[in-house]
mmCIF file of C-alpha atoms and ligand atoms in Angstrom:
data_model
loop_
_atom_site.group_PDB
_atom_site.id
_atom_site.type_symbol
_atom_site.label_atom_id
_atom_site.label_comp_id
_atom_site.label_asym_id
_atom_site.label_seq_id
_atom_site.Cartn_x
_atom_site.Cartn_y
_atom_site.Cartn_z
ATOM 1 C CA MET A 27 67.293 88.067 89.330
ATOM 2 C CA TYR A 28 68.861 90.336 91.937
ATOM 3 C CA ASN A 29 69.774 92.857 89.244
ATOM 4 C CA PHE A 30 68.317 95.682 91.318
ATOM 5 C CA LEU A 31 70.791 94.773 94.056
ATOM 6 C CA LEU A 32 73.812 94.362 91.835
ATOM 7 C CA PRO A 33 76.536 97.017 92.079
ATOM 8 C CA LYS A 34 78.489 98.006 88.995
ATOM 9 C CA GLU A 35 81.734 97.275 90.817
ATOM 10 C CA PHE A 36 83.064 95.585 93.926
ATOM 11 C CA ILE A 37 86.045 97.091 95.712
ATOM 12 C CA THR A 38 87.883 96.043 98.851
ATOM 13 C CA SER A 39 88.395 99.612 100.103
ATOM 14 C CA VAL A 40 87.613 103.177 99.057
ATOM 15 C CA TYR A 41 91.295 103.718 98.325
ATOM 16 C CA GLU A 42 90.709 101.909 95.033
ATOM 17 C CA ILE A 43 88.769 105.026 94.048
ATOM 18 C CA THR A 44 91.220 107.514 92.586
ATOM 19 C CA PRO A 45 90.691 110.809 90.751
ATOM 20 C CA GLU A 46 92.187 109.190 87.631
ATOM 21 C CA LYS A 47 89.669 106.368 87.727
ATOM 22 C CA LEU A 48 86.762 108.770 88.215
ATOM 23 C CA GLU A 49 87.944 111.026 85.446
ATOM 24 C CA LYS A 50 87.885 108.101 83.049
ATOM 25 C CA LEU A 51 84.279 107.429 84.044
ATOM 26 C CA GLY A 52 83.311 111.087 83.670
ATOM 27 C CA ILE A 53 82.521 111.290 87.383
ATOM 28 C CA LYS A 54 82.556 114.606 89.266
ATOM 29 C CA GLY A 55 81.103 113.654 92.615
ATOM 30 C CA ILE A 56 80.946 110.928 95.244
ATOM 31 C CA ILE A 57 77.946 110.172 97.403
ATOM 32 C CA THR A 58 79.142 107.886 100.145
ATOM 33 C CA ASP A 59 77.820 105.943 103.067
ATOM 34 C CA LEU A 60 79.687 106.420 106.353
ATOM 35 C CA ASP A 61 79.482 103.414 108.665
ATOM 36 C CA ASN A 62 81.710 100.546 107.597
ATOM 37 C CA THR A 63 82.308 102.193 104.227
ATOM 38 C CA LEU A 64 84.678 105.014 105.244
ATOM 39 C CA ILE A 65 85.294 104.098 108.871
ATOM 40 C CA GLU A 66 84.319 101.389 111.329
ATOM 41 C CA TRP A 67 80.781 101.850 112.612
ATOM 42 C CA ASN A 68 82.116 102.387 116.143
ATOM 43 C CA ARG A 69 84.909 104.824 115.274
ATOM 44 C CA HIS A 70 83.988 108.498 115.665
ATOM 45 C CA GLU A 71 86.334 110.482 113.510
ATOM 46 C CA ALA A 72 88.064 110.134 110.166
ATOM 47 C CA THR A 73 91.347 108.289 110.105
ATOM 48 C CA GLU A 74 94.315 110.125 108.641
ATOM 49 C CA GLU A 75 94.041 108.040 105.479
ATOM 50 C CA ILE A 76 90.373 108.865 104.978
ATOM 51 C CA ALA A 77 91.034 112.572 105.535
ATOM 52 C CA LYS A 78 93.826 112.367 102.954
ATOM 53 C CA TRP A 79 91.581 110.544 100.501
ATOM 54 C CA VAL A 80 88.874 113.210 100.822
ATOM 55 C CA LYS A 81 91.443 115.978 100.300
ATOM 56 C CA GLU A 82 92.827 114.228 97.250
ATOM 57 C CA MET A 83 89.352 114.104 95.720
ATOM 58 C CA GLU A 84 88.698 117.756 96.451
ATOM 59 C CA ARG A 85 92.021 118.794 94.964
ATOM 60 C CA ALA A 86 91.030 116.964 91.789
ATOM 61 C CA GLY A 87 87.719 118.837 91.724
ATOM 62 C CA ILE A 88 85.633 115.882 92.830
ATOM 63 C CA LYS A 89 82.948 116.721 95.370
ATOM 64 C CA VAL A 90 82.205 114.374 98.251
ATOM 65 C CA ILE A 91 78.998 114.138 100.296
ATOM 66 C CA ILE A 92 78.016 111.711 103.052
ATOM 67 C CA ALA A 93 74.578 110.125 102.991
ATOM 68 C CA SER A 94 74.146 108.119 106.173
ATOM 69 C CA ASN A 95 71.161 106.494 107.812
ATOM 70 C CA ASN A 96 72.783 107.216 111.165
ATOM 71 C CA LYS A 97 71.979 110.051 113.591
ATOM 72 C CA GLU A 98 72.950 113.690 113.173
ATOM 73 C CA ALA A 99 75.525 113.740 115.987
ATOM 74 C CA ARG A 100 77.375 110.737 114.562
ATOM 75 C CA VAL A 101 77.506 111.966 110.973
ATOM 76 C CA LYS A 102 78.293 115.558 111.908
ATOM 77 C CA ARG A 103 81.178 114.550 114.137
ATOM 78 C CA PHE A 104 82.778 112.790 111.198
ATOM 79 C CA ALA A 105 81.968 115.173 108.358
ATOM 80 C CA GLU A 106 82.384 118.591 109.930
ATOM 81 C CA PRO A 107 86.141 118.401 110.607
ATOM 82 C CA LEU A 108 86.582 117.349 106.973
ATOM 83 C CA GLY A 109 84.482 120.257 105.782
ATOM 84 C CA ILE A 110 82.231 118.122 103.615
ATOM 85 C CA PRO A 111 78.440 118.233 103.382
ATOM 86 C CA PHE A 112 76.395 115.448 104.922
ATOM 87 C CA ILE A 113 72.911 114.028 105.073
ATOM 88 C CA PHE A 114 71.895 112.156 108.238
ATOM 89 C CA LYS A 115 68.907 109.865 108.805
ATOM 90 C CA ALA A 116 69.010 109.400 105.040
ATOM 91 C CA ARG A 117 66.532 106.503 105.076
ATOM 92 C CA LYS A 118 68.319 104.685 102.274
ATOM 93 C CA PRO A 119 67.166 102.829 100.174
ATOM 94 C CA LEU A 120 64.445 105.472 99.809
ATOM 95 C CA GLY A 121 65.294 107.939 97.071
ATOM 96 C CA ALA A 122 65.028 111.312 98.785
ATOM 97 C CA ALA A 123 68.530 111.435 100.261
ATOM 98 C CA TYR A 124 70.239 110.564 96.967
ATOM 99 C CA LEU A 125 68.291 113.302 95.220
ATOM 100 C CA ALA A 126 69.118 115.772 97.983
ATOM 101 C CA ALA A 127 72.787 114.811 97.637
ATOM 102 C CA LEU A 128 72.731 115.428 93.880
ATOM 103 C CA LYS A 129 71.136 118.786 94.478
ATOM 104 C CA GLU A 130 73.720 119.725 97.085
ATOM 105 C CA LEU A 131 76.561 118.731 94.762
ATOM 106 C CA GLN A 132 74.801 120.341 91.794
ATOM 107 C CA LEU A 133 75.489 117.286 89.685
ATOM 108 C CA ASN A 134 73.448 115.014 87.457
ATOM 109 C CA ARG A 135 72.824 111.341 88.072
ATOM 110 C CA ASN A 136 75.420 110.285 85.505
ATOM 111 C CA GLU A 137 78.119 112.406 87.132
ATOM 112 C CA VAL A 138 78.299 110.676 90.523
ATOM 113 C CA ILE A 139 79.153 107.341 92.051
ATOM 114 C CA MET A 140 77.466 105.887 95.114
ATOM 115 C CA LEU A 141 79.787 104.130 97.557
ATOM 116 C CA GLY A 142 78.404 101.863 100.251
ATOM 117 C CA ASP A 143 78.850 98.578 102.068
ATOM 118 C CA GLN A 144 75.252 97.393 102.031
ATOM 119 C CA LEU A 145 73.295 96.001 99.119
ATOM 120 C CA LEU A 146 69.857 96.494 100.638
ATOM 121 C CA THR A 147 70.308 100.146 101.493
ATOM 122 C CA ASP A 148 73.197 101.937 99.758
ATOM 123 C CA ILE A 149 73.209 99.996 96.506
ATOM 124 C CA MET A 150 69.546 99.166 96.015
ATOM 125 C CA GLY A 151 68.414 102.759 96.479
ATOM 126 C CA ALA A 152 71.078 104.153 94.171
ATOM 127 C CA ASN A 153 70.443 101.534 91.502
ATOM 128 C CA ARG A 154 66.806 102.517 91.404
ATOM 129 C CA LEU A 155 67.902 106.045 90.511
ATOM 130 C CA LYS A 156 70.381 104.696 87.960
ATOM 131 C CA LEU A 157 73.449 105.930 89.788
ATOM 132 C CA TYR A 158 76.795 104.220 89.250
ATOM 133 C CA THR A 159 77.057 101.956 92.303
ATOM 134 C CA ILE A 160 80.162 100.554 93.965
ATOM 135 C CA LEU A 161 79.982 98.076 96.827
ATOM 136 C CA VAL A 162 82.801 98.490 99.330
ATOM 137 C CA LYS A 163 83.868 95.603 101.499
ATOM 138 C CA PRO A 164 82.814 96.486 105.082
ATOM 139 C CA VAL A 165 85.668 98.053 107.061
ATOM 140 C CA ALA A 166 84.717 96.048 110.166
ATOM 141 C CA GLU A 167 83.027 92.720 110.572
ATOM 142 C CA SER A 168 80.201 93.686 112.887
ATOM 143 C CA ASP A 169 78.048 96.689 112.241
ATOM 144 C CA GLY A 170 75.560 98.036 114.727
ATOM 145 C CA MET A 171 73.433 99.322 111.876
ATOM 146 C CA VAL A 172 73.164 96.103 109.917
ATOM 147 C CA THR A 173 70.466 93.623 110.698
ATOM 148 C CA LYS A 174 71.074 89.925 110.497
ATOM 149 C CA PHE A 175 68.359 89.861 107.879
ATOM 150 C CA ASN A 176 70.331 92.223 105.586
ATOM 151 C CA ARG A 177 73.439 90.112 105.835
ATOM 152 C CA PHE A 178 71.371 86.979 105.196
ATOM 153 C CA VAL A 179 70.011 88.471 101.978
ATOM 154 C CA GLU A 180 73.497 89.615 100.934
ATOM 155 C CA ARG A 181 74.856 86.127 101.444
ATOM 156 C CA ARG A 182 72.170 84.737 99.129
ATOM 157 C CA VAL A 183 72.908 87.373 96.497
ATOM 158 C CA PHE A 184 76.642 86.662 96.632
ATOM 159 C CA ASN A 185 76.013 82.960 96.245
ATOM 160 C CA ALA A 186 73.788 83.607 93.243
ATOM 161 C CA LEU A 187 76.457 85.828 91.686
ATOM 162 C CA LYS A 188 79.099 83.203 92.269
ATOM 163 C CA ARG A 189 76.970 80.672 90.426
ATOM 164 C CA LYS A 190 76.674 83.106 87.522
ATOM 165 C CA GLY A 191 80.458 83.527 87.499
ATOM 166 C CA ILE A 192 80.305 87.197 88.544
ATOM 167 C CA LYS A 193 83.262 88.131 90.705
ATOM 168 C CA THR A 194 82.664 89.942 93.983
ATOM 169 C CA TRP A 195 85.348 91.216 96.331
ATOM 170 C CA GLU A 196 85.066 87.915 98.114
ATOM 171 C CA GLU A 197 87.064 86.325 95.290
ATOM 172 C CA LYS A 198 89.338 89.294 94.724
ATOM 173 C CA GLU A 199 91.342 88.750 97.893
HETATM 174 MG MG1 MG B 26 77.271 101.200 106.005
#
């Protein structure tokens, strides 16, 4: 039950993702959500730390692409100054955007991780394509893009995982 929603890992922030960690996993690329994964949903540009994190990945030869369900203007404003490719109106959990991201990065499914803060979009869609999924604790509490229904389902999944003894970032703190 809920296996299709289950990420491979739970992390409290993207800074837990390091080139060393990815190298060990044989990972060469990162497909990442934007809102509440990299920055707060209502912040427009990358923080200094996020910009540094992206640079660190690139220096290590790891490619980064944004796949966001948000509008072009929003995603572009974030990604362009960083010089990274982006996909807007991605319609996650549908598969097309993940496949487009793989094509853009010129990587295979087993060479990327998918980072996101939502089970029903970021994680579910990537799991279906057998990508390595990592659920990031939302950067901010409220998210203009998240419906109450999504959070309701997530709460149920987390409770089910807790009963099974699977640790989420809720227990990591
Ligand atoms: Mg998000």
